[in-house]
Short mmCIF file of C-alpha atoms and ligand atoms in Angstrom, two decimals:
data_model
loop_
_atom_site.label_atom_id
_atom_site.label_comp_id
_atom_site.label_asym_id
_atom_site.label_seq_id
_atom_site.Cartn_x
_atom_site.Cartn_y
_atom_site.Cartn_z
CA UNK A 657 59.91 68.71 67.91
CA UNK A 658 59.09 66.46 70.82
CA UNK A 659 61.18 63.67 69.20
CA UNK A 660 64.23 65.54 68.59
CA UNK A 661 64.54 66.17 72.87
CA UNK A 662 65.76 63.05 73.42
CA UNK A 663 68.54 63.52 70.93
CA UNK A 664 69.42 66.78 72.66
CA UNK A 665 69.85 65.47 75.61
CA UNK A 666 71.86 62.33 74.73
CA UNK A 667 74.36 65.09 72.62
CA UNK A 668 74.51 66.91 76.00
CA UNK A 669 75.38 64.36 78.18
CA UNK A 670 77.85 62.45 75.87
CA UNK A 671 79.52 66.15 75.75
CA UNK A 672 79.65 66.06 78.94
CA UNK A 673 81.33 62.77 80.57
CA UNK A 674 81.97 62.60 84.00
CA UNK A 675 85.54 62.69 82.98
CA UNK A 676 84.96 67.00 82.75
CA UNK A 677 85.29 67.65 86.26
CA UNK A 678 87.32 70.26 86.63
CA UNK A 679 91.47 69.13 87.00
CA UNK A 680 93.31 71.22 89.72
CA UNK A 681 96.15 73.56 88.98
CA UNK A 682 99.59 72.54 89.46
CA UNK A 683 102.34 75.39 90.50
CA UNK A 684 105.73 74.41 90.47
CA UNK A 685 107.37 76.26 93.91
CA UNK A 686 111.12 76.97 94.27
CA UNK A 687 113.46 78.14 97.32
CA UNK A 688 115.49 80.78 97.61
CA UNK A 689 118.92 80.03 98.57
CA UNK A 690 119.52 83.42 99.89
CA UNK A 691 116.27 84.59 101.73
CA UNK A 692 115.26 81.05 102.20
CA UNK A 693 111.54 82.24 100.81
CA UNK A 694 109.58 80.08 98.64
CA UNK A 695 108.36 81.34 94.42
CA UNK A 696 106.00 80.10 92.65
CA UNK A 697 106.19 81.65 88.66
CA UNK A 698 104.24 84.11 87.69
CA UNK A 699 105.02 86.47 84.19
CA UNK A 700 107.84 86.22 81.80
CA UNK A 701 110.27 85.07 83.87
CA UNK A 702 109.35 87.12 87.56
CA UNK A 703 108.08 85.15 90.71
CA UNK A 704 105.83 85.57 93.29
CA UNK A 705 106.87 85.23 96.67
CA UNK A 706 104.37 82.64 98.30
CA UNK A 707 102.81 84.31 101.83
CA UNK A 708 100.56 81.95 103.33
CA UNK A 709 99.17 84.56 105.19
CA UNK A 710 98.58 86.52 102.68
CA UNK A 711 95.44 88.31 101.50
CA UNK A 712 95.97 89.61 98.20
CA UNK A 713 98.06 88.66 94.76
CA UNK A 714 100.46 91.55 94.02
CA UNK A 715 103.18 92.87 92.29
CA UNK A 716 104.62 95.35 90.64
CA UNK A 717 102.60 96.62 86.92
CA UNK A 718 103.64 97.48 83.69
CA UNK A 719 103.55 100.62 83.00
CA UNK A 720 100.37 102.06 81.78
CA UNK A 721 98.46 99.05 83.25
CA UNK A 722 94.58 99.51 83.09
CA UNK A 723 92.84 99.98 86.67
CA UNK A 724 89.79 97.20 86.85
CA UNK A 725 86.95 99.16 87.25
CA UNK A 726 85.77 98.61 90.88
CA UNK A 727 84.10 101.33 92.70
CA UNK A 728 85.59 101.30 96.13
CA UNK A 729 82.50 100.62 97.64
CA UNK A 730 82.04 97.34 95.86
CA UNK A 731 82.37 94.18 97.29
CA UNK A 732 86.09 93.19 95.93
CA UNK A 733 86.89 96.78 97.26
CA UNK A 734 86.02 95.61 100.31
CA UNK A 735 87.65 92.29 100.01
CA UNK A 736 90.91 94.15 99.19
CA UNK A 737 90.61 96.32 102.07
CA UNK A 738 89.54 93.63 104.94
CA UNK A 739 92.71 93.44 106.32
CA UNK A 740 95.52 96.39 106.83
CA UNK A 741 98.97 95.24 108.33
CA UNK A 742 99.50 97.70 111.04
CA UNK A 743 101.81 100.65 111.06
CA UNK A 744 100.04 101.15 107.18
CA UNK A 745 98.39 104.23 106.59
CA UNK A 746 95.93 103.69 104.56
CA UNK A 747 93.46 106.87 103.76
CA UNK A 748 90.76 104.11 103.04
CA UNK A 749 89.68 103.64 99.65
CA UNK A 750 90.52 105.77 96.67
CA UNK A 751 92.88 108.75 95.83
CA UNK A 752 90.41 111.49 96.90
CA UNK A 753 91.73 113.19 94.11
CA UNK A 754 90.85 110.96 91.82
CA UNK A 755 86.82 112.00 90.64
CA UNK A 756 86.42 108.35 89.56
CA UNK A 757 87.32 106.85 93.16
CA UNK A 758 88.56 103.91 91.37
CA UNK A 759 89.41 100.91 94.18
CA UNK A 760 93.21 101.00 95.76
CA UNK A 761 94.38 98.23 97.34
CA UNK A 762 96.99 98.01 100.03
CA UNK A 763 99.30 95.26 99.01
CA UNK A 764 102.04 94.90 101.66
CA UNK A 765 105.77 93.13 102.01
CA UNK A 766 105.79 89.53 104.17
CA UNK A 767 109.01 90.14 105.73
CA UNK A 768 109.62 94.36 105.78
CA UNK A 769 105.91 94.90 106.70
CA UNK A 770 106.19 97.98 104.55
CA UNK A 771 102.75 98.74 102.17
CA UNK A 772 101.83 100.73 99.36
CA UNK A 773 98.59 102.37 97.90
CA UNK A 774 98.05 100.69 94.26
CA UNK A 775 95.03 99.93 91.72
CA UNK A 776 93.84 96.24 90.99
CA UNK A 777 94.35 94.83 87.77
CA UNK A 778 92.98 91.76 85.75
CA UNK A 779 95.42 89.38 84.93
CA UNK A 780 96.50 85.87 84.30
CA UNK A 781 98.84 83.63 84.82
CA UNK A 782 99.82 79.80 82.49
CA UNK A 783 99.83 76.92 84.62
CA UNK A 784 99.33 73.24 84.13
CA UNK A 785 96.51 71.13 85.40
CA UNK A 786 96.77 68.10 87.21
CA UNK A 787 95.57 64.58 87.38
CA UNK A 788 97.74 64.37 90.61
CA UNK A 789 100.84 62.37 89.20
CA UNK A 790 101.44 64.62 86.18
CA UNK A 791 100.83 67.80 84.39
CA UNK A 792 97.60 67.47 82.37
CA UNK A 793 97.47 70.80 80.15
CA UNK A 794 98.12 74.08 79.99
CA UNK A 795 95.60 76.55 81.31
CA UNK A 796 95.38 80.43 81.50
CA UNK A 797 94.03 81.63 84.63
CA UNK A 798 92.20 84.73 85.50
CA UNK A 799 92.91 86.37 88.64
CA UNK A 800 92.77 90.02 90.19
CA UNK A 801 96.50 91.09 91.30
CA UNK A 802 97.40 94.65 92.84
CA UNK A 803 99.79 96.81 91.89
CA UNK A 804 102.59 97.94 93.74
CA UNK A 805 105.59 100.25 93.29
CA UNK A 806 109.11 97.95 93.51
CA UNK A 807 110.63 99.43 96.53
CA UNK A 808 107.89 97.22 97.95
CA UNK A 809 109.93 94.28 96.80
CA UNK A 810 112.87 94.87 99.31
CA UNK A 811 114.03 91.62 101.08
CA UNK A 812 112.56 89.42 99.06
CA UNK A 813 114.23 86.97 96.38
CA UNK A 814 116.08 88.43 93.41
CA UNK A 815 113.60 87.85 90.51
CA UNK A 816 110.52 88.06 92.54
CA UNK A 817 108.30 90.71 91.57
CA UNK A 818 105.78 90.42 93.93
CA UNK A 819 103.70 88.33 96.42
CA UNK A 820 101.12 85.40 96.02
CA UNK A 821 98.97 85.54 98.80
CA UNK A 822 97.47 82.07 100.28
CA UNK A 823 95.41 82.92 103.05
CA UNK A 824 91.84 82.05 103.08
CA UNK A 825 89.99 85.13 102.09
CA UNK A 826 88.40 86.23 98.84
CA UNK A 827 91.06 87.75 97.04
CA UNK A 828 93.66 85.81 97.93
CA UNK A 829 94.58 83.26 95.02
CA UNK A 830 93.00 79.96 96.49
CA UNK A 831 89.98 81.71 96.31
CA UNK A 832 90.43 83.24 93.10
CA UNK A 833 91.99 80.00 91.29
CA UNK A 834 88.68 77.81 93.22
CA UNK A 835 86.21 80.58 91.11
CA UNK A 836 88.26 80.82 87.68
CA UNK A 837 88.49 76.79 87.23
CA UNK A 838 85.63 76.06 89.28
CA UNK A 839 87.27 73.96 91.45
CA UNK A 840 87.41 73.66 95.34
CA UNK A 841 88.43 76.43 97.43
CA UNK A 842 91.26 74.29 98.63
CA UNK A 843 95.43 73.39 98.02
CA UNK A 844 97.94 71.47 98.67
CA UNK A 845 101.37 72.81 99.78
CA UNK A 846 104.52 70.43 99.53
CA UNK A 847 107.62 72.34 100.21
CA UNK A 848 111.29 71.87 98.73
CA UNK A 849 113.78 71.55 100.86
CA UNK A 850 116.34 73.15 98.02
CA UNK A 851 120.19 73.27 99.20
CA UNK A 852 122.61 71.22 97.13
CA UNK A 853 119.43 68.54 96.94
CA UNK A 854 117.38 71.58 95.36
CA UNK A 855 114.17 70.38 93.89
CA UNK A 856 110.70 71.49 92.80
CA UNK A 857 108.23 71.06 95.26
CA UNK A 858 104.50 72.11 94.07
CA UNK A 859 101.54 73.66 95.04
CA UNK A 860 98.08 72.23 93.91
CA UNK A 861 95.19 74.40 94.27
CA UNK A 862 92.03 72.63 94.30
CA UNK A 863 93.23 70.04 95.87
CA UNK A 864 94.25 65.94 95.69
CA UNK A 865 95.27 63.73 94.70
CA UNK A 866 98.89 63.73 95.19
CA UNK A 867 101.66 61.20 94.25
CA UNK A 868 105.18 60.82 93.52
CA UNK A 869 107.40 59.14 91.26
CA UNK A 870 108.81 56.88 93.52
CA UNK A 871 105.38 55.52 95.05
CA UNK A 872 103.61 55.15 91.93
CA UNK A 873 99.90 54.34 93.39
CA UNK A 874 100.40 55.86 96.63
CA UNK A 875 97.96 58.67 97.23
CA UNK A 876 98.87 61.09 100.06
CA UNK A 877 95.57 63.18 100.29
CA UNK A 878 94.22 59.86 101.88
CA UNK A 879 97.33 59.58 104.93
CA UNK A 880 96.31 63.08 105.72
CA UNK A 881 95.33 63.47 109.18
CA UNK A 882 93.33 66.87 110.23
CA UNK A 883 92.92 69.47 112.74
CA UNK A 884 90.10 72.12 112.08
CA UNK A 885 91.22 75.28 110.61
CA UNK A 886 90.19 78.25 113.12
CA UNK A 887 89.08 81.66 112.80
CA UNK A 888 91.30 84.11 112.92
CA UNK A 889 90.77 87.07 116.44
CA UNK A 890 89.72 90.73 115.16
CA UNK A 891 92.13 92.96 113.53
CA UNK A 892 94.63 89.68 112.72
CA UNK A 893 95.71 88.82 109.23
CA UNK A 894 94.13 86.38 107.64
CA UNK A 895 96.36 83.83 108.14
CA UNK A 896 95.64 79.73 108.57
CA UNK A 897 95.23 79.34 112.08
CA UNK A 898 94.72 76.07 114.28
CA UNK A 899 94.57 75.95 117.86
CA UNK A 900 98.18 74.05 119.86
CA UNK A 901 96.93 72.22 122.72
CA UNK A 902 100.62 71.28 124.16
CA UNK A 903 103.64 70.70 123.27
CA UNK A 904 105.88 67.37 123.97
CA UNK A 905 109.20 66.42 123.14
CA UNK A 906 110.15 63.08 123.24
CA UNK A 907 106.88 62.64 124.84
CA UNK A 908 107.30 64.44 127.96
CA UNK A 909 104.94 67.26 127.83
CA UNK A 910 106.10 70.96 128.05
CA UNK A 911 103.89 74.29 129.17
CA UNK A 912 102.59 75.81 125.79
CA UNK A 913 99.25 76.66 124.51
CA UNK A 914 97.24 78.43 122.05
CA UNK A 915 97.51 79.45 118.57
CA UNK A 916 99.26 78.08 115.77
CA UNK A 917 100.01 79.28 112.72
CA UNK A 918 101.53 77.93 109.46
CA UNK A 919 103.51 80.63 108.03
CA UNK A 920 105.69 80.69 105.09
CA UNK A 921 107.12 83.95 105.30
CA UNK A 922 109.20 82.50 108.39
CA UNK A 923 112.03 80.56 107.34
CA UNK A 924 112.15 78.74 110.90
CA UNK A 925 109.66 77.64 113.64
CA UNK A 926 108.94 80.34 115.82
CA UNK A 927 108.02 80.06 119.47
CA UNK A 928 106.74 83.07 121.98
CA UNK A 929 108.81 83.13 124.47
CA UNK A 930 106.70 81.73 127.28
CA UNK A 931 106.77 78.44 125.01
CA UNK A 932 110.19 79.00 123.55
CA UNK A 933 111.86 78.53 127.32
CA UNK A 934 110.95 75.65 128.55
CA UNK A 935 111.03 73.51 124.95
CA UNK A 936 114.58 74.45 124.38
CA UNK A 937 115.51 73.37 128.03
CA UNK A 938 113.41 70.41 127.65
CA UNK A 939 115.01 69.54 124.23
CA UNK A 940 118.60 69.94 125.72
CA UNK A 941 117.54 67.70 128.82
CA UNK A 942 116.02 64.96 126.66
CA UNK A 943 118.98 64.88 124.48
CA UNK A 944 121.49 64.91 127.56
CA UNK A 945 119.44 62.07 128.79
CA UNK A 946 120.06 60.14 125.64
CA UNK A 947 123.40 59.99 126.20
CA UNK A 948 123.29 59.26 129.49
CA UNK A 949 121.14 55.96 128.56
CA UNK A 950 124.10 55.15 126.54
CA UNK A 951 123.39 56.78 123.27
CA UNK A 952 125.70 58.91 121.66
CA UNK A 953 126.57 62.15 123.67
CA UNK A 954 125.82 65.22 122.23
CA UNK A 955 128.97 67.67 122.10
CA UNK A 956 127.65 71.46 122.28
CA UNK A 957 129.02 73.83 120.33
CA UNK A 958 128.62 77.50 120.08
CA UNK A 959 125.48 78.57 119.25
CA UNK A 960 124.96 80.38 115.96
CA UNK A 961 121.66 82.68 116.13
CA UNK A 962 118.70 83.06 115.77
CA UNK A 963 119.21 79.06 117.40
CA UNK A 964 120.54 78.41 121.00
CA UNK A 965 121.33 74.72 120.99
CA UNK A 966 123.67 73.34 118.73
CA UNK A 967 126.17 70.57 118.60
CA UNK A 968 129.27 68.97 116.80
CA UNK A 969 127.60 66.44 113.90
CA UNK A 970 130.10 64.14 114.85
CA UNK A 971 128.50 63.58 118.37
CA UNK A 972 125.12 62.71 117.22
CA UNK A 973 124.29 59.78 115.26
CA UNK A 974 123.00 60.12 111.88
CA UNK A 975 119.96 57.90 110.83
CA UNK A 976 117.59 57.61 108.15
CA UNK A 977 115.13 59.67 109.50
CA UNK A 978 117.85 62.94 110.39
CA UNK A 979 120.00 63.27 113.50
CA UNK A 980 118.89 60.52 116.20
CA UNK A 981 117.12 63.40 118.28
CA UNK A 982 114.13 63.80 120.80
CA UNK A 983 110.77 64.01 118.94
CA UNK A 984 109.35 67.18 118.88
CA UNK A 985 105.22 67.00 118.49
CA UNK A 986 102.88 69.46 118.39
CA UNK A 987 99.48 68.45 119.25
CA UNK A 988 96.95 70.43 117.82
CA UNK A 989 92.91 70.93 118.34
CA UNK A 990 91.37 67.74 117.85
CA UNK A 991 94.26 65.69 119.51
CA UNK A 992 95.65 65.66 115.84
CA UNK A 993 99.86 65.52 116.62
CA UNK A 994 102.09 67.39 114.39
CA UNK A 995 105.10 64.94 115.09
CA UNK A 996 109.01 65.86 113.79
CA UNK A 997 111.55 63.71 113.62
CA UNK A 998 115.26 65.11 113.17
CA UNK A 999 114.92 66.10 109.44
CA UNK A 1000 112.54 68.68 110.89
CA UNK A 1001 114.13 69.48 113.79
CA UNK A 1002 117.66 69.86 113.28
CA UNK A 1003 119.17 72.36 110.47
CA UNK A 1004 122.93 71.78 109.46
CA UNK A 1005 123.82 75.22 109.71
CA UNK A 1006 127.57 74.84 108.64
CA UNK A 1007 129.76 72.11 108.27
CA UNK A 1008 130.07 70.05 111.50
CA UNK A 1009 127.19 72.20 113.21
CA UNK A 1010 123.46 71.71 113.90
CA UNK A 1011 121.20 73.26 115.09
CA UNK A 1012 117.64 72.89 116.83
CA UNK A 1013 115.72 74.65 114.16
CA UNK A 1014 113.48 76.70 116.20
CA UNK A 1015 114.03 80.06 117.52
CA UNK A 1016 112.04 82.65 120.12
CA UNK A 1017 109.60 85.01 118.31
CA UNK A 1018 111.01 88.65 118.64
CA UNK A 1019 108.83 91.98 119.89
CA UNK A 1020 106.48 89.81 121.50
CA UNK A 1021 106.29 88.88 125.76
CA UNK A 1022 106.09 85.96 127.49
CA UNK A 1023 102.63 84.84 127.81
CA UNK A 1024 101.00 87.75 125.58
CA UNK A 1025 97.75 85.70 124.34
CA UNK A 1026 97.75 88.28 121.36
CA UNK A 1027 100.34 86.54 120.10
CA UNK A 1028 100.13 83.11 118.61
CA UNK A 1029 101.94 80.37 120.75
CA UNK A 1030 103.61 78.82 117.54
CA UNK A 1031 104.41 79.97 114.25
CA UNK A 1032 105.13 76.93 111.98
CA UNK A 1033 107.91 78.23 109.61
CA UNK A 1034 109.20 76.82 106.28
CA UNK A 1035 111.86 74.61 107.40
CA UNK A 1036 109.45 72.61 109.02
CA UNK A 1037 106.53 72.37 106.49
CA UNK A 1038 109.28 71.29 103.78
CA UNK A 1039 108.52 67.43 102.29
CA UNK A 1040 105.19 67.60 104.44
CA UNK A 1041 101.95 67.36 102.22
CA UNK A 1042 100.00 69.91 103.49
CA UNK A 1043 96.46 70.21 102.64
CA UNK A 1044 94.75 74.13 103.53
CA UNK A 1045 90.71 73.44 103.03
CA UNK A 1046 89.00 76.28 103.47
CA UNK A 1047 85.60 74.86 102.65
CA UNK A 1048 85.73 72.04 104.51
CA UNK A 1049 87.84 74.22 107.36
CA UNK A 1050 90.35 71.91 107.98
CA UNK A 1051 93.96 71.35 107.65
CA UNK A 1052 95.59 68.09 106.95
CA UNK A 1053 99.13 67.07 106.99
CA UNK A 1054 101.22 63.90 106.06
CA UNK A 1055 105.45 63.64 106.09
CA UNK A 1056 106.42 61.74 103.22
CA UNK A 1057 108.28 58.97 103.84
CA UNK A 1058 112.06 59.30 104.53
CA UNK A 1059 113.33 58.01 100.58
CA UNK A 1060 110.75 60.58 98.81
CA UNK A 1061 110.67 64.47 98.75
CA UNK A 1062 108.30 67.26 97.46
CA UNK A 1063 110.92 66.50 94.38
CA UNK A 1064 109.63 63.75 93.39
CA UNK A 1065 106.45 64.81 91.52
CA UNK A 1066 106.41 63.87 88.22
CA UNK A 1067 106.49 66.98 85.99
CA UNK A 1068 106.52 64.99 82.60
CA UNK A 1069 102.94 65.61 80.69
CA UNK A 1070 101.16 63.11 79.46
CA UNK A 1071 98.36 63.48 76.90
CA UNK A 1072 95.17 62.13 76.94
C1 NAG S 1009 103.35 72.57 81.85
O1 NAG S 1009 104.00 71.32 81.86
C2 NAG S 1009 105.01 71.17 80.84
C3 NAG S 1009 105.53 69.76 80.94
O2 NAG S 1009 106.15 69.51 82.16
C4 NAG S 1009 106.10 72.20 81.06
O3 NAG S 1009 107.07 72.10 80.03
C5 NAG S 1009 105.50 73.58 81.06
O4 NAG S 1009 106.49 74.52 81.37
C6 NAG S 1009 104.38 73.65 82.09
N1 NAG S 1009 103.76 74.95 82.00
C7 NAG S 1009 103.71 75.78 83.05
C8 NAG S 1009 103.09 77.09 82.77
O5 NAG S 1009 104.13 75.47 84.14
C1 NAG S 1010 107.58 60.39 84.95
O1 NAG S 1010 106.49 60.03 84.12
C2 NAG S 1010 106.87 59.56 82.82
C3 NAG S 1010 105.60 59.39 82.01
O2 NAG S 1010 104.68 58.55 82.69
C4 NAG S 1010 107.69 58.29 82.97
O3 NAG S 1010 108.09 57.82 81.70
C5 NAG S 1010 108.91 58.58 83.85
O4 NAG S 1010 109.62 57.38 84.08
C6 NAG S 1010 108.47 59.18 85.18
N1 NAG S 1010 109.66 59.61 85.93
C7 NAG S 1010 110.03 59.01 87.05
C8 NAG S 1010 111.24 59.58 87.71
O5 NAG S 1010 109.40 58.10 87.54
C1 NAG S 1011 92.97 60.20 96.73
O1 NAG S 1011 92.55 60.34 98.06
C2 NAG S 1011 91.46 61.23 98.26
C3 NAG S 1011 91.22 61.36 99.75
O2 NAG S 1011 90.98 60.11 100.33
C4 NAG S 1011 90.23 60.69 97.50
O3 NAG S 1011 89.16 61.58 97.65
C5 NAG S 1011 90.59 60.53 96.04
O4 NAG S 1011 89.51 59.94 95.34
C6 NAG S 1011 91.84 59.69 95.86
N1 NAG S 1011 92.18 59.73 94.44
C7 NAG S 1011 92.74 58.71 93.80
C8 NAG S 1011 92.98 58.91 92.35
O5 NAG S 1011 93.08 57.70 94.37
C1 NAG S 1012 100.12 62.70 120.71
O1 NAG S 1012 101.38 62.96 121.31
C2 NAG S 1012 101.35 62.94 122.74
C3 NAG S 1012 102.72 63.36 123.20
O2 NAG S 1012 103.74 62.61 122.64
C4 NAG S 1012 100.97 61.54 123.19
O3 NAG S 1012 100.89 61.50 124.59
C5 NAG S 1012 99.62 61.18 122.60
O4 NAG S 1012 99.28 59.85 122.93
C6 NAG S 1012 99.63 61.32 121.08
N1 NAG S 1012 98.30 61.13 120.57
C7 NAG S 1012 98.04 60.37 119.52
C8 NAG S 1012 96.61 60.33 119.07
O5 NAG S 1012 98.91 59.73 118.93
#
């Protein structure tokens, strides 16, 4: 007996190289042209609608779909339950006429802000590991979704038939893909820009490394630079929240303070309107002052909303890096700046127009410190690696370089 141990153990460790570490799962993600949303695939052919404020995985069932047995005072009850967007009336957990009192969940729209009362359900979904630079293989993963009727679908893409929530919490899928593959409770977020250069960007969850095709080598999870992730106030969702110490553009520093959020349910870069003021106006004098130093002068034309300044194409001058335009920078807790350039900035809106791609947050007043100073939309986060760690509380964030794109990853397998 005592001489076979040895044996054991060398048969245990040679079936277990270091090489088994767990690979992170790679999600292709798409744009909608129409609601300008962001998918990720989900079942036979539907989508989910990525929220990255988002607490829970829904969408709607099949019928006769099997409740997972959780009493509603168990702890994934209460997971499901943590967080109610406001105006929905919830009666708490379970149908009281229901004997079993079987957990509902309250899955909820992004954009309407309409909910729903609906069981959870086990379920999986086929994705593709990653080494980083290429799909590895194919793996089914386990995850607990909520159901929800489909007039909860309203607004969002055709062919999306429901939502995949990011946030940080339990049951949201970060969390849920970190426990099913064992890997960190962490992902990576490179948005498409789509249009007539549509492309698949990707979502990584578990985290780096990250390359693409035409940098061959070049890891981005190491150029990320990081502000801490904070908590977010009582009775807010459980979005990704980092605190905005100012605001500058083209390094002149404008009033605005507070809290940031990176939101992908907002097409655009929203500003409150205490912070919204006083950028814009700074944005148009910068740019004035431009041309005024000789640069080109920028011709306004009429605005086209939800965005106040925008000019003629012709009048500004085109570069490698987007319209020759004041930097915009954000800098965020930690002294970590958020820096665009005017591919982030500017949106060609129609043909011979841009615009200044942010716009003044709606239902919210001037200085309300409720209300988060910045919400980082879509637009802006698109061809940024971002990196959401929620173990290590921190978010990182790189631009790629001008000639490469979210794109760009390599979705050819390769076997090992
Ligand atoms: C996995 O990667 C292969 C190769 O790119 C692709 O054909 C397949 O659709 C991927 N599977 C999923 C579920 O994304
Ligand atoms: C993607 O990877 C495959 C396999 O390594 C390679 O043959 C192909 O050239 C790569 N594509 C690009 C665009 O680099
Ligand atoms: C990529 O960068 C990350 C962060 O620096 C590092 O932990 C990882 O080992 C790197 N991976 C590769 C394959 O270079
Ligand atoms: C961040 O940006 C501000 C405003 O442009 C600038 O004053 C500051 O030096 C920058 N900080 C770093 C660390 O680059």
């Amino acid at each position: 007996m005592a001489r076979l141990l040895p044996l054991v153990f060398l048969a245990v460790s040679l079936a277990w190289p270091a090489s088994s570490k767990p690979l992170p799962v790679l999600v292709p993600v798409t744009k909608d042209p129409a609601t300008l949303l962001y998918t990720i695939p989900f079942h036979h052919g539907a989508d989910l609608v990525v929220d990255t404020a988002g607490p829970l995985v829904w969408s709607t069932c099949q019928r006769g779909h099997l409740p997972a047995e959780f009493p509603c005072n168990s702890p994934t009850c209460r997971l499901a339950n943590a967080f109610h967007v406001p105006g929905c009336r919830a009666r708490g957990c379970g149908r009281d006429r229901r004997k079993d009192r079987t957990c509902t969940a309250y899955p909820y729209n992004p954009v309407t802000g309409a909910c729903a009362a609906g069981d959870l359900v086990h379920t999986r979904f086929v994705a593709n590991t990653t080494d980083g630079v290429h799909p590895v293989s194919q793996v089914s993963v386990r995850a607990l979704a909520a159901c929800a009727p489909s007039r909860l679908l309203k607004s969002l893409p055709r062919g999306a038939s429901g939502v995949a929530g990011l946030a940080g919490s339990g049951l949201a899928l970060p969390a849920q893909v970190a426990s099913a593959q064992n890997v960190p409770n962490k992902f990576l977020l490179c948005l498409p820009r789509g249009g007539s250069s549509g492309s698949t960007g990707v979502a990584i969850f578990g985290g780096g490394p990250f390359e693409v095709s035409a940098q061959p080598g070049r890891n981005f999870t190491q150029e990320l630079v990081y502000t801490p992730l904070v908590a977010a106030k009582k009775g807010m969702p459980p979005a990704h929240y980092v605190s905005l110490e100012s605001i500058a553009v083209e390094n002149a520093r404008v009033p605005g303070a507070g809290a940031a959020v990176v939101c992908t349910k907002v097409p655009f870069t929203l500003l409150r309107p205490d912070v919204y003021r006083p950028f814009v106006d700074a944005f148009a004098r910068a740019l004035a002052a431009q041309g005024a130093q000789g640069g080109p002068v920028a011709r306004p034309v009429k605005p086209v909303p939800p965005f106040e300044l925008c000019y003629d194409t012709q009048s500004l001058a085109n570069t490698r890096i987007g319209y020759l335009v004041p930097g915009v920078t954000l800098t965020l807790g930690g002294g970590t700046n958020w820096t665009m350039n005017g591919l982030s900035s500017m949106v060609d809106l129609r043909p011979g127009t841009a615009c200044l791609a942010f716009a003044r947050m709606e239902g919210v007043k001037a200085g309300d410190r409720s209300a988060p100073a910045v919400l980082v939309g879509g637009f802006q986060m698109e061809n940024t690696v971002l990196e959401f760690d929620m173990a290590r509380k921190r978010l990182g964030f790189v631009r790629l370089p001008f000639f490469t794109q979210c794109g760009h990853f390599n979705f050819t397998k390769i076997g090992y």
